[in-house]
CSV table of C-alpha atoms in Angstrom, one decimal:
chain,number,residue,atom,x,y,z
A,132,UNK,CA,-42.3,27.5,-18.5
A,133,UNK,CA,-41.6,25.7,-21.8
A,134,UNK,CA,-43.9,23.1,-23.2
A,135,UNK,CA,-42.1,20.0,-21.8
A,136,UNK,CA,-43.5,16.5,-21.3
A,137,UNK,CA,-45.0,16.1,-17.9
A,138,UNK,CA,-42.5,13.4,-17.0
A,139,UNK,CA,-39.7,16.1,-16.8
A,140,UNK,CA,-40.3,19.2,-14.7
A,141,UNK,CA,-37.5,21.7,-14.1
A,142,UNK,CA,-37.1,25.3,-13.1
A,143,UNK,CA,-36.2,28.0,-15.5
A,144,UNK,CA,-32.6,28.0,-14.1
A,145,UNK,CA,-32.2,24.5,-15.6
A,146,UNK,CA,-33.0,25.7,-19.1
A,147,UNK,CA,-30.6,28.6,-18.8
A,148,UNK,CA,-27.8,26.3,-17.6
A,149,UNK,CA,-28.5,23.8,-20.4
A,150,UNK,CA,-28.7,26.5,-23.1
A,151,UNK,CA,-25.4,28.0,-21.9
A,152,UNK,CA,-23.8,24.5,-22.0
A,153,UNK,CA,-22.5,24.8,-18.4
A,154,UNK,CA,-20.3,22.2,-16.8
A,155,UNK,CA,-21.7,19.2,-15.1
A,156,UNK,CA,-21.5,20.2,-11.4
A,157,UNK,CA,-21.9,23.9,-12.1
A,158,UNK,CA,-25.3,23.3,-13.8
A,159,UNK,CA,-26.4,20.7,-11.2
A,160,UNK,CA,-25.6,23.1,-8.3
A,161,UNK,CA,-27.9,25.8,-9.8
A,162,UNK,CA,-31.1,23.8,-10.1
A,163,UNK,CA,-33.3,21.7,-7.8
A,164,UNK,CA,-35.6,19.2,-9.5
A,165,UNK,CA,-39.3,19.5,-8.6
A,166,UNK,CA,-40.2,16.0,-9.6
A,167,UNK,CA,-38.3,12.9,-10.4
A,168,UNK,CA,-38.7,11.6,-14.0
A,169,UNK,CA,-39.9,8.1,-14.1
A,170,UNK,CA,-38.1,7.4,-17.4
A,171,UNK,CA,-36.4,9.3,-20.2
A,172,UNK,CA,-37.6,8.6,-23.7
A,173,UNK,CA,-34.5,10.2,-25.4
A,174,UNK,CA,-31.4,8.1,-25.3
A,175,UNK,CA,-28.7,9.0,-22.8
A,176,UNK,CA,-25.4,10.3,-24.0
A,177,UNK,CA,-23.0,7.5,-23.6
A,178,UNK,CA,-20.7,7.4,-20.6
A,179,UNK,CA,-17.0,8.0,-21.2
A,180,UNK,CA,-15.4,5.0,-22.7
A,181,UNK,CA,-13.9,2.6,-20.2
A,182,UNK,CA,-16.3,3.5,-17.3
A,183,UNK,CA,-18.9,0.8,-17.9
A,184,UNK,CA,-17.4,-2.7,-18.0
A,185,UNK,CA,-20.1,-3.8,-20.5
A,186,UNK,CA,-18.9,-1.2,-23.0
A,187,UNK,CA,-15.8,-2.2,-25.0
A,188,UNK,CA,-12.8,0.2,-24.9
A,189,UNK,CA,-12.2,2.4,-27.9
A,190,UNK,CA,-9.8,1.0,-30.6
A,191,UNK,CA,-7.9,4.3,-30.8
A,192,UNK,CA,-7.2,7.3,-28.5
A,193,UNK,CA,-8.2,10.2,-30.7
A,194,UNK,CA,-10.5,12.5,-28.8
A,195,UNK,CA,-13.8,13.5,-30.6
A,196,UNK,CA,-13.5,16.8,-32.3
A,197,UNK,CA,-17.1,17.9,-31.6
A,198,UNK,CA,-19.8,17.1,-29.1
A,199,UNK,CA,-21.9,14.1,-29.6
A,200,UNK,CA,-25.2,14.9,-31.4
A,201,UNK,CA,-28.4,13.1,-31.4
A,202,UNK,CA,-30.2,12.9,-34.8
A,203,UNK,CA,-33.9,13.5,-35.0
A,204,UNK,CA,-34.6,9.9,-36.0
A,205,UNK,CA,-33.0,8.7,-32.8
A,206,UNK,CA,-35.3,10.5,-30.5
A,207,UNK,CA,-38.9,10.0,-29.8
A,208,UNK,CA,-39.8,13.7,-29.9
A,209,UNK,CA,-38.5,17.0,-31.3
A,210,UNK,CA,-38.5,20.6,-30.1
A,211,UNK,CA,-37.1,22.5,-27.2
A,212,UNK,CA,-38.4,19.9,-24.6
A,213,UNK,CA,-36.5,17.0,-26.3
A,214,UNK,CA,-33.4,19.1,-26.6
A,215,UNK,CA,-33.5,20.0,-23.0
A,216,UNK,CA,-34.2,16.4,-22.0
A,217,UNK,CA,-31.1,15.3,-24.0
A,218,UNK,CA,-29.0,17.9,-22.2
A,219,UNK,CA,-30.2,16.9,-18.8
A,220,UNK,CA,-29.5,13.2,-19.7
A,221,UNK,CA,-26.0,14.2,-20.5
A,222,UNK,CA,-25.6,16.1,-17.3
A,223,UNK,CA,-26.8,13.1,-15.3
A,224,UNK,CA,-24.5,10.8,-17.2
A,225,UNK,CA,-21.5,13.0,-16.5
A,226,UNK,CA,-22.4,13.2,-12.8
A,227,UNK,CA,-22.8,9.5,-12.6
A,228,UNK,CA,-19.5,9.0,-14.3
A,229,UNK,CA,-17.7,11.2,-11.8
A,230,UNK,CA,-19.4,9.5,-8.9
A,231,UNK,CA,-18.4,6.0,-10.1
A,232,UNK,CA,-14.8,7.1,-10.7
A,233,UNK,CA,-14.4,8.8,-7.3
A,234,UNK,CA,-16.0,5.8,-5.6
A,235,UNK,CA,-13.4,3.6,-7.2
A,236,UNK,CA,-10.6,5.9,-6.2
A,237,UNK,CA,-11.9,6.1,-2.6
A,238,UNK,CA,-11.6,2.3,-2.3
A,239,UNK,CA,-7.9,2.4,-2.9
A,240,UNK,CA,-5.9,2.0,0.3
A,241,UNK,CA,-2.3,2.4,-0.9
A,242,UNK,CA,-0.6,5.2,-2.7
A,243,UNK,CA,0.5,3.0,-5.7
A,244,UNK,CA,-3.1,1.7,-6.1
A,245,UNK,CA,-4.5,5.2,-6.1
A,246,UNK,CA,-2.0,6.4,-8.7
A,247,UNK,CA,-2.9,3.5,-11.0
A,248,UNK,CA,-6.6,4.2,-10.6
A,249,UNK,CA,-5.9,7.9,-11.3
A,250,UNK,CA,-4.2,7.0,-14.6
A,251,UNK,CA,-7.0,4.6,-15.6
A,252,UNK,CA,-9.8,7.0,-14.8
A,253,UNK,CA,-8.0,10.0,-16.4
A,254,UNK,CA,-7.4,8.0,-19.6
A,255,UNK,CA,-11.1,7.2,-19.8
A,256,UNK,CA,-12.1,10.8,-19.2
A,257,UNK,CA,-9.8,12.4,-21.8
A,258,UNK,CA,-10.1,9.6,-24.4
A,259,UNK,CA,-6.5,8.3,-24.1
A,260,UNK,CA,-5.1,4.9,-23.8
A,261,UNK,CA,-1.7,5.4,-22.2
A,262,UNK,CA,-0.1,7.7,-19.7
A,263,UNK,CA,2.2,8.2,-16.7
A,264,UNK,CA,2.1,9.9,-13.4
A,265,UNK,CA,5.3,11.3,-11.8
A,266,UNK,CA,5.1,11.6,-8.0
A,267,UNK,CA,7.5,14.2,-6.7
A,268,UNK,CA,6.2,16.0,-3.5
A,269,UNK,CA,7.4,19.6,-3.4
A,270,UNK,CA,8.6,19.3,0.2
A,271,UNK,CA,11.3,16.8,-0.9
A,272,UNK,CA,10.3,14.2,1.6
A,273,UNK,CA,9.2,11.7,-1.0
A,274,UNK,CA,8.4,9.1,-1.9
A,275,UNK,CA,9.4,9.8,-5.5
A,276,UNK,CA,8.0,7.4,-8.1
A,277,UNK,CA,6.9,7.1,-11.7
A,278,UNK,CA,4.0,4.8,-12.7
A,279,UNK,CA,2.9,4.1,-16.2
A,280,UNK,CA,-0.4,3.0,-17.8
A,281,UNK,CA,0.2,1.0,-21.0
A,282,UNK,CA,3.9,1.8,-20.8
A,283,UNK,CA,6.5,-0.8,-19.9
A,284,UNK,CA,9.4,0.0,-17.6
A,285,UNK,CA,11.6,0.3,-20.7
A,286,UNK,CA,9.2,2.8,-22.2
A,287,UNK,CA,9.3,4.9,-19.0
A,288,UNK,CA,13.1,4.8,-19.3
A,289,UNK,CA,13.0,6.1,-22.8
A,290,UNK,CA,10.7,9.0,-21.7
A,291,UNK,CA,13.1,9.8,-18.9
A,292,UNK,CA,15.9,10.3,-21.5
A,293,UNK,CA,14.1,13.4,-22.8
A,294,UNK,CA,15.5,16.6,-21.3
A,295,UNK,CA,13.3,17.2,-18.3
A,296,UNK,CA,12.6,20.9,-19.2
A,297,UNK,CA,11.2,19.7,-22.6
A,298,UNK,CA,8.6,17.3,-21.1
A,299,UNK,CA,5.1,18.4,-19.9
A,300,UNK,CA,5.6,16.9,-16.5
A,301,UNK,CA,9.0,18.6,-16.1
A,302,UNK,CA,7.4,22.0,-16.9
A,303,UNK,CA,4.7,21.4,-14.3
A,304,UNK,CA,7.1,20.1,-11.6
A,305,UNK,CA,9.9,22.5,-12.0
A,306,UNK,CA,8.0,25.8,-12.4
A,307,UNK,CA,5.2,27.6,-10.7
A,308,UNK,CA,2.8,25.9,-13.1
A,309,UNK,CA,2.6,22.9,-10.9
A,310,UNK,CA,1.8,24.9,-7.8
A,311,UNK,CA,-1.7,25.7,-6.6
A,312,UNK,CA,-2.8,28.8,-8.5
A,313,UNK,CA,-0.3,28.2,-11.3
A,314,UNK,CA,-1.0,27.0,-14.9
A,315,UNK,CA,-3.6,24.3,-14.7
A,316,UNK,CA,-2.7,22.2,-17.7
A,317,UNK,CA,-0.4,21.7,-20.7
A,318,UNK,CA,-2.0,20.5,-24.0
A,319,UNK,CA,0.2,19.4,-26.9
A,320,UNK,CA,-2.4,18.5,-29.6
A,321,UNK,CA,0.2,17.6,-32.3
A,322,UNK,CA,3.8,17.0,-31.2
A,323,UNK,CA,5.3,16.5,-34.6
A,324,UNK,CA,4.0,19.8,-36.0
A,325,UNK,CA,5.0,21.8,-32.8
A,326,UNK,CA,7.6,24.4,-33.4
A,327,UNK,CA,10.7,24.0,-31.3
A,328,UNK,CA,10.1,20.4,-30.2
A,329,UNK,CA,13.2,18.9,-28.7
A,330,UNK,CA,14.8,16.4,-31.2
A,331,UNK,CA,15.1,13.7,-28.5
A,332,UNK,CA,11.4,14.2,-27.6
A,333,UNK,CA,10.4,13.8,-31.2
A,334,UNK,CA,12.5,10.6,-31.5
A,335,UNK,CA,11.0,9.0,-28.3
A,336,UNK,CA,7.5,10.0,-29.4
A,337,UNK,CA,8.0,8.3,-32.8
A,338,UNK,CA,9.5,5.2,-31.1
A,339,UNK,CA,6.7,4.8,-28.6
A,340,UNK,CA,4.0,5.8,-31.1
A,341,UNK,CA,2.3,8.8,-29.5
A,342,UNK,CA,1.6,12.0,-31.2
A,343,UNK,CA,-0.1,14.2,-28.6
A,344,UNK,CA,-0.3,14.7,-24.9
A,345,UNK,CA,-2.3,16.3,-22.1
A,346,UNK,CA,-0.8,17.0,-18.7
A,347,UNK,CA,-2.2,18.1,-15.4
A,348,UNK,CA,-0.5,19.1,-12.1
A,349,UNK,CA,-1.4,17.2,-8.9
A,350,UNK,CA,-1.3,19.9,-6.2
A,351,UNK,CA,-3.3,21.1,-3.3
A,352,UNK,CA,-3.3,24.3,-1.2
A,353,UNK,CA,-2.6,22.3,1.9
A,354,UNK,CA,0.0,19.8,0.7
A,355,UNK,CA,1.5,21.8,-2.1
A,356,UNK,CA,2.8,20.1,-5.3
A,357,UNK,CA,2.5,16.3,-5.2
A,358,UNK,CA,3.3,15.5,-8.8
A,359,UNK,CA,2.0,15.6,-12.4
A,360,UNK,CA,0.0,13.3,-14.6
A,361,UNK,CA,0.4,13.0,-18.4
A,362,UNK,CA,-1.9,11.1,-20.9
A,363,UNK,CA,-0.7,10.2,-24.3
A,364,UNK,CA,-2.7,10.0,-27.6
A,365,UNK,CA,-1.8,7.7,-30.5
A,366,UNK,CA,-2.8,10.4,-33.0
A,367,UNK,CA,-3.0,14.2,-33.0
A,368,UNK,CA,-5.9,15.1,-30.6
A,369,UNK,CA,-6.8,17.1,-27.6
A,370,UNK,CA,-9.6,16.9,-25.0
A,371,UNK,CA,-12.8,18.7,-25.8
A,372,UNK,CA,-14.4,21.2,-23.4
A,373,UNK,CA,-16.6,18.6,-21.7
A,374,UNK,CA,-13.7,16.3,-21.1
A,375,UNK,CA,-11.6,19.1,-19.7
A,376,UNK,CA,-14.3,20.0,-17.2
A,377,UNK,CA,-14.7,16.3,-16.1
A,378,UNK,CA,-10.9,15.6,-15.7
A,379,UNK,CA,-10.4,18.9,-13.9
A,380,UNK,CA,-13.0,18.1,-11.2
A,381,UNK,CA,-11.8,14.5,-10.9
A,382,UNK,CA,-8.2,15.6,-10.6
A,383,UNK,CA,-8.9,17.9,-7.8
A,384,UNK,CA,-10.7,15.2,-5.8
A,385,UNK,CA,-8.0,12.7,-6.7
A,386,UNK,CA,-5.2,15.0,-5.5
A,387,UNK,CA,-6.8,15.4,-2.1
A,388,UNK,CA,-7.1,11.6,-1.8
A,389,UNK,CA,-3.4,11.2,-2.8
A,390,UNK,CA,-2.4,13.8,-0.2
A,391,UNK,CA,-4.0,11.7,2.5
A,392,UNK,CA,-2.5,8.5,1.3
A,393,UNK,CA,0.9,10.2,1.0
A,394,UNK,CA,0.8,11.2,4.7
A,395,UNK,CA,-0.2,7.7,5.6
A,396,UNK,CA,2.6,6.2,3.5
A,397,UNK,CA,5.1,8.5,5.2
A,398,UNK,CA,3.8,7.5,8.7
A,399,UNK,CA,4.1,3.8,7.9
A,400,UNK,CA,7.6,4.3,6.5
A,401,UNK,CA,8.6,6.2,9.6
A,402,UNK,CA,7.3,3.5,11.9
A,403,UNK,CA,8.9,0.8,9.9
A,404,UNK,CA,12.2,2.6,10.1
A,405,UNK,CA,11.9,3.1,13.8
A,406,UNK,CA,11.1,-0.6,14.3
A,407,UNK,CA,14.0,-1.7,12.1
A,408,UNK,CA,16.5,0.7,13.8
A,409,UNK,CA,15.5,-0.7,17.3
A,410,UNK,CA,16.2,-4.3,16.1
A,411,UNK,CA,19.6,-5.8,15.5
A,412,UNK,CA,21.2,-4.4,12.4
A,413,UNK,CA,23.0,-7.7,12.0
A,414,UNK,CA,23.1,-11.1,13.8
A,415,UNK,CA,26.3,-12.2,15.6
A,416,UNK,CA,28.5,-14.9,14.3
A,417,UNK,CA,29.0,-17.6,16.9
A,418,UNK,CA,30.9,-20.8,16.4
A,419,UNK,CA,28.7,-23.9,16.2
A,420,UNK,CA,25.4,-22.1,15.3
A,421,UNK,CA,23.9,-20.3,12.2
A,422,UNK,CA,21.3,-17.6,12.7
A,423,UNK,CA,18.7,-16.0,10.5
A,424,UNK,CA,15.8,-13.6,11.3
A,425,UNK,CA,12.7,-12.5,9.4
A,426,UNK,CA,10.6,-9.4,10.5
A,427,UNK,CA,7.3,-8.1,9.0
A,428,UNK,CA,6.0,-4.8,10.5
A,429,UNK,CA,2.2,-4.0,10.4
A,430,UNK,CA,0.9,-0.8,9.0
A,431,UNK,CA,0.5,0.9,12.4
A,432,UNK,CA,3.8,-0.3,13.8
A,433,UNK,CA,3.8,-2.9,16.5
A,434,UNK,CA,5.9,-4.1,19.4
A,435,UNK,CA,7.3,-7.5,18.1
A,436,UNK,CA,11.0,-7.8,18.5
A,437,UNK,CA,13.9,-10.3,18.5
A,438,UNK,CA,17.5,-10.3,19.7
A,439,UNK,CA,20.6,-12.4,19.6
A,440,UNK,CA,23.7,-11.5,21.5
A,441,UNK,CA,27.0,-13.2,22.4
A,442,UNK,CA,27.4,-13.9,26.1
A,443,UNK,CA,30.4,-14.8,28.3
A,444,UNK,CA,31.9,-18.3,28.0
A,445,UNK,CA,31.1,-18.6,24.3
A,446,UNK,CA,27.4,-18.7,25.0
A,447,UNK,CA,24.6,-17.2,23.0
A,448,UNK,CA,21.4,-15.5,24.1
A,449,UNK,CA,18.3,-15.6,21.9
A,450,UNK,CA,15.1,-13.7,22.7
A,451,UNK,CA,11.8,-12.9,21.0
A,452,UNK,CA,8.9,-10.9,22.5
A,453,UNK,CA,5.9,-8.7,21.8
A,454,UNK,CA,4.6,-5.6,23.6
A,455,UNK,CA,0.9,-4.9,23.6
A,456,UNK,CA,-0.5,-2.0,21.5
A,457,UNK,CA,0.6,-0.5,18.3
A,458,UNK,CA,2.0,2.8,17.0
A,459,UNK,CA,4.9,4.9,18.0
A,460,UNK,CA,4.4,4.3,21.8
A,461,UNK,CA,4.4,0.5,21.3
A,462,UNK,CA,7.6,0.8,19.2
A,463,UNK,CA,9.3,2.9,21.8
A,464,UNK,CA,8.2,0.5,24.6
A,465,UNK,CA,9.6,-2.4,22.6
A,466,UNK,CA,12.9,-0.6,22.3
A,467,UNK,CA,13.2,0.0,26.0
A,468,UNK,CA,12.2,-3.7,26.8
A,469,UNK,CA,14.7,-5.1,24.4
A,470,UNK,CA,17.5,-2.9,25.7
A,471,UNK,CA,16.7,-3.9,29.3
A,472,UNK,CA,16.6,-7.6,28.5
A,473,UNK,CA,20.1,-7.3,26.9
A,474,UNK,CA,21.5,-5.8,30.1
A,475,UNK,CA,19.9,-8.6,32.3
A,476,UNK,CA,21.1,-11.3,29.9
A,477,UNK,CA,24.7,-10.1,30.2
A,478,UNK,CA,24.5,-10.2,34.0
A,479,UNK,CA,22.6,-13.4,34.6
A,480,UNK,CA,21.9,-14.9,31.2
A,481,UNK,CA,22.6,-18.5,32.3
A,482,UNK,CA,19.4,-18.3,34.4
A,483,UNK,CA,16.6,-17.4,31.9
A,484,UNK,CA,14.0,-17.3,34.8
A,485,UNK,CA,16.0,-14.6,36.6
A,486,UNK,CA,16.3,-12.6,33.4
A,487,UNK,CA,12.5,-12.6,32.8
A,488,UNK,CA,11.8,-11.9,36.5
A,489,UNK,CA,14.0,-8.8,36.5
A,490,UNK,CA,12.3,-7.7,33.2
A,491,UNK,CA,8.9,-8.2,34.8
A,492,UNK,CA,9.8,-6.1,37.8
A,493,UNK,CA,11.1,-3.3,35.5
A,494,UNK,CA,7.9,-3.3,33.5
A,495,UNK,CA,5.7,-3.2,36.6
A,496,UNK,CA,7.6,-0.1,37.8
A,497,UNK,CA,8.1,1.8,34.5
A,498,UNK,CA,5.4,0.4,32.1
A,499,UNK,CA,2.4,-0.2,34.5
A,500,UNK,CA,-0.2,0.2,31.7
A,501,UNK,CA,1.4,-2.4,29.4
A,502,UNK,CA,2.0,-6.1,29.3
A,503,UNK,CA,4.3,-8.2,27.1
A,504,UNK,CA,5.2,-11.7,26.2
A,505,UNK,CA,8.8,-12.8,26.0
A,506,UNK,CA,11.0,-15.9,25.6
A,507,UNK,CA,14.7,-16.0,26.4
A,508,UNK,CA,17.0,-18.9,25.6
A,509,UNK,CA,20.5,-19.4,26.9
A,510,UNK,CA,22.4,-21.5,24.4
A,511,UNK,CA,25.7,-23.3,24.7
A,512,UNK,CA,26.6,-24.0,21.0
A,513,UNK,CA,29.5,-26.4,21.8
A,514,UNK,CA,27.2,-28.7,23.7
A,515,UNK,CA,24.1,-27.9,21.6
A,516,UNK,CA,22.3,-27.3,24.9
A,517,UNK,CA,19.5,-24.8,25.4
A,518,UNK,CA,18.0,-23.5,28.6
A,519,UNK,CA,14.9,-21.4,28.1
A,520,UNK,CA,12.0,-19.7,29.9
A,521,UNK,CA,8.8,-18.1,28.5
A,522,UNK,CA,6.3,-15.6,29.8
A,523,UNK,CA,3.0,-16.1,28.0
A,524,UNK,CA,4.9,-16.8,24.8
A,525,UNK,CA,4.4,-19.5,22.2
A,526,UNK,CA,6.7,-22.5,22.5
A,527,UNK,CA,9.7,-22.9,20.1
A,528,UNK,CA,9.7,-25.4,17.4
A,529,UNK,CA,12.5,-27.9,16.8
A,530,UNK,CA,13.0,-28.9,13.1
A,531,UNK,CA,15.3,-31.7,12.1
A,532,UNK,CA,15.7,-34.7,9.9
A,533,UNK,CA,14.2,-37.0,12.5
A,534,UNK,CA,11.7,-34.8,14.3
A,535,UNK,CA,9.6,-31.7,14.1
A,536,UNK,CA,8.0,-30.9,17.4
A,537,UNK,CA,7.1,-28.1,19.8
A,538,UNK,CA,9.2,-27.7,22.9
A,539,UNK,CA,7.3,-28.5,26.0
A,540,UNK,CA,7.3,-25.3,28.1
A,541,UNK,CA,5.3,-24.5,31.2
A,542,UNK,CA,2.2,-22.4,30.9
A,543,UNK,CA,2.8,-18.9,32.3
A,544,UNK,CA,1.2,-15.4,32.3
A,545,UNK,CA,2.6,-12.5,30.2
A,546,UNK,CA,4.9,-10.0,31.9
A,547,UNK,CA,3.0,-7.3,33.8
A,548,UNK,CA,-0.1,-9.4,34.3
A,549,UNK,CA,0.7,-10.7,37.8
A,550,UNK,CA,2.1,-9.1,40.9
A,551,UNK,CA,5.1,-11.5,40.7
A,552,UNK,CA,6.1,-13.5,37.7
A,553,UNK,CA,8.0,-16.8,37.9
A,554,UNK,CA,8.0,-20.0,35.9
A,555,UNK,CA,10.4,-23.0,35.7
A,556,UNK,CA,12.9,-23.1,32.9
A,557,UNK,CA,13.2,-25.9,30.3
A,558,UNK,CA,16.3,-27.6,29.0
A,559,UNK,CA,16.7,-29.4,25.7
A,560,UNK,CA,19.6,-30.7,23.6
A,561,UNK,CA,19.5,-30.2,19.8
A,562,UNK,CA,20.8,-32.8,17.5
A,563,UNK,CA,23.4,-31.9,14.8
A,564,UNK,CA,21.6,-30.3,11.9
A,565,UNK,CA,18.5,-29.4,13.9
A,566,UNK,CA,17.1,-25.9,13.8
A,567,UNK,CA,15.3,-24.2,16.7
A,568,UNK,CA,12.6,-21.7,15.5
A,569,UNK,CA,11.5,-18.9,17.8
A,570,UNK,CA,8.5,-16.8,16.6
A,571,UNK,CA,5.9,-14.3,17.8
A,572,UNK,CA,2.2,-14.8,18.0
A,573,UNK,CA,1.7,-12.5,15.0
A,574,UNK,CA,2.7,-15.5,12.8
A,575,UNK,CA,-0.3,-17.4,14.1
A,576,UNK,CA,-2.7,-14.4,14.2
A,577,UNK,CA,-2.2,-13.5,10.6
A,578,UNK,CA,-3.5,-16.8,9.4
A,579,UNK,CA,-7.0,-15.9,10.7
A,580,UNK,CA,-7.5,-19.4,12.0
A,581,UNK,CA,-8.2,-20.4,15.6
A,582,UNK,CA,-5.0,-21.0,17.5
A,583,UNK,CA,-5.2,-24.8,17.4
A,584,UNK,CA,-5.4,-24.8,13.6
A,585,UNK,CA,-2.8,-22.1,13.4
A,586,UNK,CA,-0.4,-24.3,15.4
A,587,UNK,CA,-1.2,-27.2,13.2
A,588,UNK,CA,-0.5,-25.2,10.1
A,589,UNK,CA,2.8,-24.1,11.5
A,590,UNK,CA,3.8,-27.6,12.4
A,591,UNK,CA,2.8,-28.9,8.9
A,592,UNK,CA,4.9,-26.1,7.3
A,593,UNK,CA,7.9,-26.9,9.4
A,594,UNK,CA,7.6,-30.7,8.7
A,595,UNK,CA,7.4,-30.0,4.9
A,596,UNK,CA,10.7,-28.1,4.7
A,597,UNK,CA,12.6,-29.5,1.7
A,598,UNK,CA,15.8,-31.3,2.5
A,599,UNK,CA,17.7,-29.0,0.2
A,600,UNK,CA,17.0,-26.0,2.4
A,601,UNK,CA,17.3,-27.6,5.9
A,602,UNK,CA,20.9,-26.5,6.1
A,603,UNK,CA,20.1,-22.8,5.5
A,604,UNK,CA,18.1,-21.2,8.4
A,605,UNK,CA,17.2,-18.3,6.3
A,606,UNK,CA,15.7,-20.4,3.5
A,607,UNK,CA,13.9,-22.5,6.2
A,608,UNK,CA,12.4,-19.4,7.7
A,609,UNK,CA,11.2,-18.2,4.3
A,610,UNK,CA,9.6,-21.6,3.6
A,611,UNK,CA,7.7,-21.5,6.8
A,612,UNK,CA,6.5,-17.9,6.1
A,613,UNK,CA,5.3,-18.8,2.6
A,614,UNK,CA,3.6,-22.0,3.8
A,615,UNK,CA,1.9,-20.6,6.9
A,616,UNK,CA,1.0,-17.2,5.3
A,617,UNK,CA,0.0,-17.8,1.7
A,618,UNK,CA,-1.8,-15.3,-0.6
A,619,UNK,CA,0.2,-12.2,0.5
A,620,UNK,CA,-0.5,-12.6,4.3
A,621,UNK,CA,3.2,-12.2,4.9
A,622,UNK,CA,3.2,-8.7,3.2
A,623,UNK,CA,4.6,-5.8,5.3
A,624,UNK,CA,1.2,-4.1,5.4
A,625,UNK,CA,-0.7,-6.9,7.1
A,626,UNK,CA,-2.2,-6.2,10.4
A,627,UNK,CA,0.0,-8.2,12.8
A,628,UNK,CA,3.8,-7.9,13.3
A,629,UNK,CA,5.7,-11.2,12.6
A,630,UNK,CA,9.1,-12.2,13.9
A,631,UNK,CA,11.0,-15.4,13.2
A,632,UNK,CA,14.4,-16.2,14.6
A,633,UNK,CA,16.0,-19.5,13.5
A,634,UNK,CA,19.1,-21.0,15.0
A,635,UNK,CA,20.6,-24.1,13.3
A,636,UNK,CA,23.1,-26.1,15.4
A,637,UNK,CA,26.0,-27.8,13.6
């Protein structure tokens, strides 16, 4: 063993790894520390710029041309022990850096957030300030997107004017280089001195002010090619060996995380499409009433739905409801329930109680493991008369110049909860210019408040509708959404489904 201070004890394999300047994880994997040092007298190699928030970002993006050295005056001791201690400190610093970056990446829950984090972390690891990631899954199922770091949308547009075959990301995406086992990277240390550089590429590089680039493919053996990432340097430069090792390991981990998020994104998009296709593609036009609907689907896909259909004798049927559960099965059950209600509404829509009774019987026979809430209203626009019945559903809200109040409906159980459902109907007459707002419980649940406070918030939002938008049911519904669900709670990826159906009577 070498003469090393007692505070640091390592095996011989450690010395060999350090002397051969092995990579971070390769060296760490080949040694096991006998003891834990209580302190390191030699200074640690600094972390990569941008990792520690207390360290200011570099003023330029030129990568260092040689490894960082520690002068004898900066260390408390000299000799082989001090040199080994410095190398170990660098290895620990690199490992800590990778751990922090992967932890940040793991906390991202959406594909766009993960791509942005990939760009930021990669820029810090290779010593760049700007970059872009092009997402183009090889299976052609999308989503295809381009995200920039330090590049405006117009800058990305300029880059896209370069012939694709002349760009680093184009070479990775359109050839075997971007596939698992293909070329791992494309380094262009000095674009303007490069022979055969496309004139348009030279023009765009000069316009945007970058002189070098480093590109990596984003691909996995399981998912295939996902995309490519490119980082841009302001001056001629290229990553050093230590930076290449770090970015390579980080990119492999990031690509696996992106593959998981991509699959989740596709599942969400599929469920959203299914939900939208099972809902009305457009609302009917009926004399004497204006209609508008708003729908927000949760990430797992829920069973909230709405419907509006013309009925005989110039009548109009309005319905909202919610099926228990989430995911594809709940979406499919919602579609069956809505289709059945439409059939019953055409046959006996003037009696909302009969419509819901038939629906309850059907659910009990065909969906015994589910329950649902529903509200059906039979409207006569010429008379502004509404007859409605609800099964465990929240009461409608009447919004007008002179009043904002909930409709008094009888308390009843959801469909499928009792052996035989029946509840009395309620009649009301809307004044000219009043809007009847039907909604699902998701609007109340997304607030996170107890139900009494959620109802109070909804009433306050409806009462504060500006006069200028009262004549537009769509604008009125948007105002209610923004007021009841502030701070992004109305986003499509919130937990609960939300449905609003507004009918303004003339």
